[in-house]
Coordinates of C-alpha atoms in Angstrom, one line a residue:
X1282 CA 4.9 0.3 -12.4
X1283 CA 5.5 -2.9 -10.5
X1284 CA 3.5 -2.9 -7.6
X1285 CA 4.6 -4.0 -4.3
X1286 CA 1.6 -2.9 -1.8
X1287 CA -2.2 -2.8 -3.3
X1288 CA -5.0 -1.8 -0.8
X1289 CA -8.8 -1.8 -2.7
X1290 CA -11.6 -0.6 -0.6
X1291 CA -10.1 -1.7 2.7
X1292 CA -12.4 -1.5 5.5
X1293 CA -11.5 -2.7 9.3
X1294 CA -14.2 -2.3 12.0
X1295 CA -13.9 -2.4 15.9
X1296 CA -17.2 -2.8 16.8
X1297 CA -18.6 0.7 15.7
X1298 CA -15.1 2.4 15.6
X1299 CA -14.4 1.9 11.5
X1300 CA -10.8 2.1 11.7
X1301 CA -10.4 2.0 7.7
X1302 CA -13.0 2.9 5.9
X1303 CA -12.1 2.1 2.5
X1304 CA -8.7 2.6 1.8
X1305 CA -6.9 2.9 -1.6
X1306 CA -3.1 2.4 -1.3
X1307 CA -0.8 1.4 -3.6
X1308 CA 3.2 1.2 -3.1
X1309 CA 5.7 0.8 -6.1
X1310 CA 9.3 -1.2 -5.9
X1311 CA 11.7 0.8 -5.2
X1312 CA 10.2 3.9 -3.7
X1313 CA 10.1 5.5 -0.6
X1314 CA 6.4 5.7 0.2
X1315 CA 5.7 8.1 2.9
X1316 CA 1.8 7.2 4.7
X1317 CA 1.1 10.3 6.6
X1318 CA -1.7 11.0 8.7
X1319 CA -2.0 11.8 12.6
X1320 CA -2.4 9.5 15.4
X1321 CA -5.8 7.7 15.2
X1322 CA -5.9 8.3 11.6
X1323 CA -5.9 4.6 10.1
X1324 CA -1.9 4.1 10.0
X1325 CA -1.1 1.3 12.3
X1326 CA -3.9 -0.6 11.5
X1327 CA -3.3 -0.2 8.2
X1328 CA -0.2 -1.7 9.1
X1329 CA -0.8 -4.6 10.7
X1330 CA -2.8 -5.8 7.7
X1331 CA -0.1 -5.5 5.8
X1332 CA 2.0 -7.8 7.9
X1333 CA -0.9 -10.4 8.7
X1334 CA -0.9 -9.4 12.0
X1335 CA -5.0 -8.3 11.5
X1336 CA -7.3 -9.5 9.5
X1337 CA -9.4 -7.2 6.9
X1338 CA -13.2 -6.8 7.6
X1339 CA -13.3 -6.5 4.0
X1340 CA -11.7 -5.2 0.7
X1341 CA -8.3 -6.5 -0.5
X1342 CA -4.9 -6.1 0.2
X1343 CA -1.8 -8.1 -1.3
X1344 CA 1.6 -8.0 -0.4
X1345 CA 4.6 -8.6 -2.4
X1346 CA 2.0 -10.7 -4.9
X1347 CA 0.8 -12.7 -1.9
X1348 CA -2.2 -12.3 0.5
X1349 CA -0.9 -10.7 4.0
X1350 CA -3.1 -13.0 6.2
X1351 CA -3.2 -16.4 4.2
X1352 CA 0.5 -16.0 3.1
X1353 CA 2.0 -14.3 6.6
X1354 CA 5.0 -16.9 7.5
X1355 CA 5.8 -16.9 3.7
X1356 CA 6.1 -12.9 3.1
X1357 CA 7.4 -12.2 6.8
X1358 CA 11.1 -13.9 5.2
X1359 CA 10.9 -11.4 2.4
X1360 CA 9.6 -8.3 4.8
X1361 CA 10.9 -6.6 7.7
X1362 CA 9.0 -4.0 9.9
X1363 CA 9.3 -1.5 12.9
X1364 CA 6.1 -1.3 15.3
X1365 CA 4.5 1.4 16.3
X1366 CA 5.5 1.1 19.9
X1367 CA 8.6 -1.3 20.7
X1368 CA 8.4 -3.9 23.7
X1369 CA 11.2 -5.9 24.4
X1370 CA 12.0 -9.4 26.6
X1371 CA 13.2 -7.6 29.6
X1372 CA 15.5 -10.3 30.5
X1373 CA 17.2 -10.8 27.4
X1374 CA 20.4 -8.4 26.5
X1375 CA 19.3 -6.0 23.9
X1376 CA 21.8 -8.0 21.3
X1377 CA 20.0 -11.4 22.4
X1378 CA 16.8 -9.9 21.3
X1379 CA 18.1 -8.4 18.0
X1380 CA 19.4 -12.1 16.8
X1381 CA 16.0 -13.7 18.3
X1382 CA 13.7 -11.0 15.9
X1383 CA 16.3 -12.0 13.0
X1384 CA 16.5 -15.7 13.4
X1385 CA 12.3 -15.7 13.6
X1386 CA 12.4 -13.9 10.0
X1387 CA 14.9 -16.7 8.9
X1388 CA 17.3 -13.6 8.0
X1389 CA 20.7 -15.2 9.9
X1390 CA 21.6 -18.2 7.4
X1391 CA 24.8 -16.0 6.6
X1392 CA 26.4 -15.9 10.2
X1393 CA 28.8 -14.1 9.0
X1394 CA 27.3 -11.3 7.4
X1395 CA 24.6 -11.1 9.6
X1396 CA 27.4 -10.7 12.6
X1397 CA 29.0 -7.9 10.3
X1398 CA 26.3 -5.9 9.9
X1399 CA 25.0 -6.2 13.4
X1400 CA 28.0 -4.8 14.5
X1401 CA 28.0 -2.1 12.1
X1402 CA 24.7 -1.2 12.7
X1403 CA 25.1 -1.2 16.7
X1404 CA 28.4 0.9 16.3
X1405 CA 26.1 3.7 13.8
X1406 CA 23.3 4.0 16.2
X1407 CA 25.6 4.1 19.2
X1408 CA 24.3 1.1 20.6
X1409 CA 25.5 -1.1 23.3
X1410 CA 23.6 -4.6 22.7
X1411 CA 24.7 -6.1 26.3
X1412 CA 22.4 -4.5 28.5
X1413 CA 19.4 -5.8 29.8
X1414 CA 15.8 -4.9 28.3
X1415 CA 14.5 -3.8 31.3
X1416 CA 17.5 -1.1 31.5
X1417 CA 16.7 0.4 28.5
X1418 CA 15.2 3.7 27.3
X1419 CA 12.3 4.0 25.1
X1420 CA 14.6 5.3 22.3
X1421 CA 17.1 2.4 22.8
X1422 CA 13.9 0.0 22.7
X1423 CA 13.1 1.5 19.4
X1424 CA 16.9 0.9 18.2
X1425 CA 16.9 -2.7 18.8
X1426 CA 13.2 -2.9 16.4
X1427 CA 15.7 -0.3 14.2
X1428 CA 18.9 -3.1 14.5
X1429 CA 16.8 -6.0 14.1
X1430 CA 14.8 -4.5 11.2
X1431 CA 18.0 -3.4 9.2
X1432 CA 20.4 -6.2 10.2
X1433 CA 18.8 -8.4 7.3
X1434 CA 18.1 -7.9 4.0
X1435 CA 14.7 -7.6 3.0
X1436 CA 12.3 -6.6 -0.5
X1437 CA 10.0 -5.2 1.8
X1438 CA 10.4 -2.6 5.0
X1439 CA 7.5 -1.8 6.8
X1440 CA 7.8 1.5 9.6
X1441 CA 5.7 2.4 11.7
X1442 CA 6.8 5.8 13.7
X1443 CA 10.3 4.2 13.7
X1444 CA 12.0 7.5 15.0
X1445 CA 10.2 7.8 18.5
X1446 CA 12.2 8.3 20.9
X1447 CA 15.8 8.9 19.4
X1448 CA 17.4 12.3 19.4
X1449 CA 18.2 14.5 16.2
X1450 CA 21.3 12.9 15.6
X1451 CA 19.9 9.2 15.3
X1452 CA 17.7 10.8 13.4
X1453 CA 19.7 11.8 10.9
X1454 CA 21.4 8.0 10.7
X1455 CA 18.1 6.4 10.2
X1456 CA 17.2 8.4 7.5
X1457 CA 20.4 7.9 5.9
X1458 CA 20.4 4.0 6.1
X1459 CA 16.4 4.3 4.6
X1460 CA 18.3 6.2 1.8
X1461 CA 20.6 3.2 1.3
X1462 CA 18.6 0.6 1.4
X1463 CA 15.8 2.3 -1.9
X1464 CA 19.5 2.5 -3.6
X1465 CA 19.8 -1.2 -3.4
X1466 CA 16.6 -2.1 -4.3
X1467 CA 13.9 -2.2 -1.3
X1468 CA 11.1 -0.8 -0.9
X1469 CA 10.1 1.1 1.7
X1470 CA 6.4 2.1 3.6
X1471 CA 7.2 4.8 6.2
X1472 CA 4.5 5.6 8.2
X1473 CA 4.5 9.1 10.5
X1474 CA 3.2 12.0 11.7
X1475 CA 6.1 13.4 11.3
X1476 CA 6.2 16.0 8.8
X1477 CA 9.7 16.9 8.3
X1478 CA 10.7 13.1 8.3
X1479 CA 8.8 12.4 5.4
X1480 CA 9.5 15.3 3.8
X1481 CA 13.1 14.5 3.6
X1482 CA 13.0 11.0 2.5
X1483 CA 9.6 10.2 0.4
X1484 CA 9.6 10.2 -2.8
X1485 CA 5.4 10.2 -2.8
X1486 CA 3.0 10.8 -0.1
X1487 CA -0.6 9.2 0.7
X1488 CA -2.3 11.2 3.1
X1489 CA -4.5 9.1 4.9
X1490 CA -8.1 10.8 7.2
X1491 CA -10.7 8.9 8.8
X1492 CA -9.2 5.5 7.5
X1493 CA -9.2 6.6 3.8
X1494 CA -6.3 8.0 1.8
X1495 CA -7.4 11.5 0.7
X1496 CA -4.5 12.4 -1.2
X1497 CA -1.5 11.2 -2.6
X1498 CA 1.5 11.8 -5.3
X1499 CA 4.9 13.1 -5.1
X1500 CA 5.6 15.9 -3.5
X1501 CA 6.3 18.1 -6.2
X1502 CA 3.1 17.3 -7.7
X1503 CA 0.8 18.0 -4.5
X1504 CA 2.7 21.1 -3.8
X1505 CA 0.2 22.9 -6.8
X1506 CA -2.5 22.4 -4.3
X1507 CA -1.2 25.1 -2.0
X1508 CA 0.4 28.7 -2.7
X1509 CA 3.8 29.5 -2.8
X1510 CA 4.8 32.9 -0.5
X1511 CA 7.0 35.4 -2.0
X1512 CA 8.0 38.5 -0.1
X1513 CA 9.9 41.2 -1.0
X1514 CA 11.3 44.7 0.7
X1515 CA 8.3 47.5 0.4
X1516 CA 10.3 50.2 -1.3
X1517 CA 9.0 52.2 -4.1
X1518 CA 6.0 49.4 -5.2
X1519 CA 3.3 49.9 -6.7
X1520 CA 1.2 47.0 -4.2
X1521 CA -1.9 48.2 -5.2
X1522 CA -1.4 47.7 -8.7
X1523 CA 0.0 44.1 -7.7
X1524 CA -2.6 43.3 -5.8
X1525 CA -4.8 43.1 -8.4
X1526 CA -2.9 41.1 -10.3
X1527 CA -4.9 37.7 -11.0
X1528 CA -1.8 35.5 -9.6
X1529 CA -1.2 37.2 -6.8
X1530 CA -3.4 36.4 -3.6
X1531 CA -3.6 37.8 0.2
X1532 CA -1.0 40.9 -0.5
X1533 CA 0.2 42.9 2.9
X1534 CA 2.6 45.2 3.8
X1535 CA 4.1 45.2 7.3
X1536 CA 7.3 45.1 8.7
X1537 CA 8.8 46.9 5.3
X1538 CA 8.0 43.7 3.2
X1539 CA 5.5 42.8 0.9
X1540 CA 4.3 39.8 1.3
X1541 CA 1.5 38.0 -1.0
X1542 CA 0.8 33.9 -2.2
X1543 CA 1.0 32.5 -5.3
X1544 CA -0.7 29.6 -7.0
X1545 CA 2.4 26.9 -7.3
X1546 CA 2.0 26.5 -10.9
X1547 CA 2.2 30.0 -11.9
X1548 CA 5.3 30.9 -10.3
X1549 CA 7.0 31.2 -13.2
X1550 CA 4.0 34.0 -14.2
X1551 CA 5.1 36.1 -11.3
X1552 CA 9.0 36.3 -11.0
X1553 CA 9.3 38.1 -14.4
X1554 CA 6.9 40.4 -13.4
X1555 CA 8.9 41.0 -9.9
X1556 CA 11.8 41.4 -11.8
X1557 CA 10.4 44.0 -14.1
X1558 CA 9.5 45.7 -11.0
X1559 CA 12.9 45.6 -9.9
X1560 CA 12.2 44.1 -6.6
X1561 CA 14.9 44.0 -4.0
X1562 CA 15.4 41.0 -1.3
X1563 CA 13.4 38.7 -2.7
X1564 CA 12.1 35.0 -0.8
X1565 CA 10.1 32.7 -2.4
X1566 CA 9.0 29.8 0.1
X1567 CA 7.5 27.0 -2.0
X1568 CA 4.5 25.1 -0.1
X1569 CA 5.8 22.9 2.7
X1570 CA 4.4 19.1 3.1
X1571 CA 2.5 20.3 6.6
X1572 CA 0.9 23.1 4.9
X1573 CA -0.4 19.9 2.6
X1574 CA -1.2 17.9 5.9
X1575 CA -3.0 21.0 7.6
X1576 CA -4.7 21.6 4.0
X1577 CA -6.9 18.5 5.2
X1578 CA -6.4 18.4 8.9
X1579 CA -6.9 22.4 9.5
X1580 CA -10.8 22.2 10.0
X1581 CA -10.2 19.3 12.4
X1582 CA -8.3 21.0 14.3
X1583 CA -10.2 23.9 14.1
X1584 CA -13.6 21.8 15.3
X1585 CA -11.6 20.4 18.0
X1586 CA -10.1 24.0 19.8
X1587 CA -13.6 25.0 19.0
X1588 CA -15.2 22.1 20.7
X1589 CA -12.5 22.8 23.9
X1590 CA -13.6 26.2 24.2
X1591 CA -17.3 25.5 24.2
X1592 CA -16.7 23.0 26.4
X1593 CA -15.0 25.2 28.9
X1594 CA -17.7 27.5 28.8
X1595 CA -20.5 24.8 29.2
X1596 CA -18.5 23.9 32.2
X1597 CA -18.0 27.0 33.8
X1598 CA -21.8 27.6 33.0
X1599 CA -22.8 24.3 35.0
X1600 CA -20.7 25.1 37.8
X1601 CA -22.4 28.2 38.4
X1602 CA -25.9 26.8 37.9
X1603 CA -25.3 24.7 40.6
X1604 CA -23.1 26.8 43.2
X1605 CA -25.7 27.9 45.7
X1606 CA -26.6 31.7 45.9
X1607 CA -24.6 33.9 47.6
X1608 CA -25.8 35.8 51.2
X1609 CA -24.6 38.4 53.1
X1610 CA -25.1 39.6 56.3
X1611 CA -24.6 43.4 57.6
X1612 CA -22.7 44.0 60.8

């Protein structure tokens, strides 16, 4: 595998706040390298290494071969990125900043092509490049980074939430121009919260928590962590005897269907069973990438609703410790 992004033990600290704490990564040419992980997770900084924009409190990370922060005007030729959150000159027409963020990559020594594919690019994300900054929105702020990014070829492309802000249908472009540029060759870190986003276009996932990566492969072969559901209509099934059955996990009845989880990698145990059963109606949902994500967020999330309703209570509790006792007088 030739390696195009290597993290080892990566650690970045902000006083006390340890941003990365140790972080494995590693990114293969061609592929389309989703880095999932919610906000505060590790992502952008992780990020900003990469593109010499921040320097390492220690560990190593290299770059196309070279080191990020001694080697940054060299690799920023051969890499192109989207931050996180897009400011633009607010004076300068949307075009004019477009050609300023190529020319500073070196990426506009073909005029011509460069013009053409401006063009194109402006005319696919519906995109007129002759207003001023300060009139656009936030999601045509993020399609000048989008423009600007994609206008120029590059080994390397670097995306931080790059979808924020656009509607479904620009949506659906972006992911159709990341598509076409791992056909030609690039490579390509996409970095989201997004679950769906990634899902469509990655071919493997890290899943990054607490500034470490915690889990990581292609889909297909992170989807064994987590049960398949299969459901079926309730008619004349024997769902106690299936229950019991060493595949089958967390069977219920309601609604008319039977519904139960399976370990991903026995599927194929269980369908010829359902089928000697002669089951009618049959779904079989195979294990989404945000049941993956919630895998290792859910107790998170679960400490922090449980931490929100303690806190409500200690509140309430306070307030009546120190509202002063009530009196009444009789007529």
């Amino acid at each position: 595998m030739d390696t195009v992004i290597a993290t080892s033990g990566l650690h970045k600290h902000f006083g006390r706040v340890h941003a990365l704490d140790g972080l494995d990564l590693e990114v293969a040419r061609g592929e389309i390298h989703g880095f999932l992980g919610p906000n505060g997770a590790g992502k952008s900084t992780t990020l900003r290494i990469l593109l010499g924009l921040a320097r390492a409190t220690s560990g190593t990370a290299t770059v196309l071969g070279g080191d990020p922060w001694a080697d940054a005007v060299e690799l920023h030729r051969r890499v192109a990125s989207i931050p996180g959150d897009v400011s633009i000159w607010p004076n300068l027409s949307g075009g004019e900043a477009i050609d300023l963020i190529s020319r500073l990559r070196g990426g506009t020594a073909d005029r011509a092509k460069y013009r053409a594919r401006k063009k194109e690019l402006c005319e696919t994300f519906d995109f007129d490049p002759t207003k001023k900054g300060r009139a656009y929105s936030k999601g045509n702020r993020q399609k000048v980074a989008l423009i600007a990014a994609l206008a120029t070829d590059a080994e390397l492309y670097l995306f931080d939430e790059p979808t924020s802000g656009l509607d479904p249908l620009m949506e659906a472009v972006f992911t159709r121009e990341v598509r076409t540029l791992a056909q030609n060759g690039a490579t390509v870190l996409l970095s989201s919260h997004i679950l769906s986003e990634v899902e469509r276009l990655a071919d493997r996932v890290s899943i990054i928590r607490s500034g470490k990566i915690v889990d990581g492969g292609t889909l297909d072969s992170l989807r064994h962590l987590t049960r398949t559901e299969i459901s079926f209509a309730a008619d004349h099934i024997d769902t106690v005897a299936l229950g019991l059955r060493p595949e089958v996990h967390d069977l219920t009845v309601a609604e008319g269907r039977v519904k139960f989880g399976a370990d991903s990698d026995r599927v194929a145990e269980v369908l010829p069973l359902l089928g000697s059963l002669g089951v009618q109606g049959l779904l079989v949902a195979p294990a989404s990438l945000e049941e993956l994500f919630l895998r290792h967020y859910g107790d998170t999330v679960a400490r922090s609703e449980s931490g929100e309703h303690d806190d409500v209570h200690r509140r309430r509790r306070r307030a009546a410790e120190k509202a002063p006792a009530s009196t009444s007088t009789g007529a």
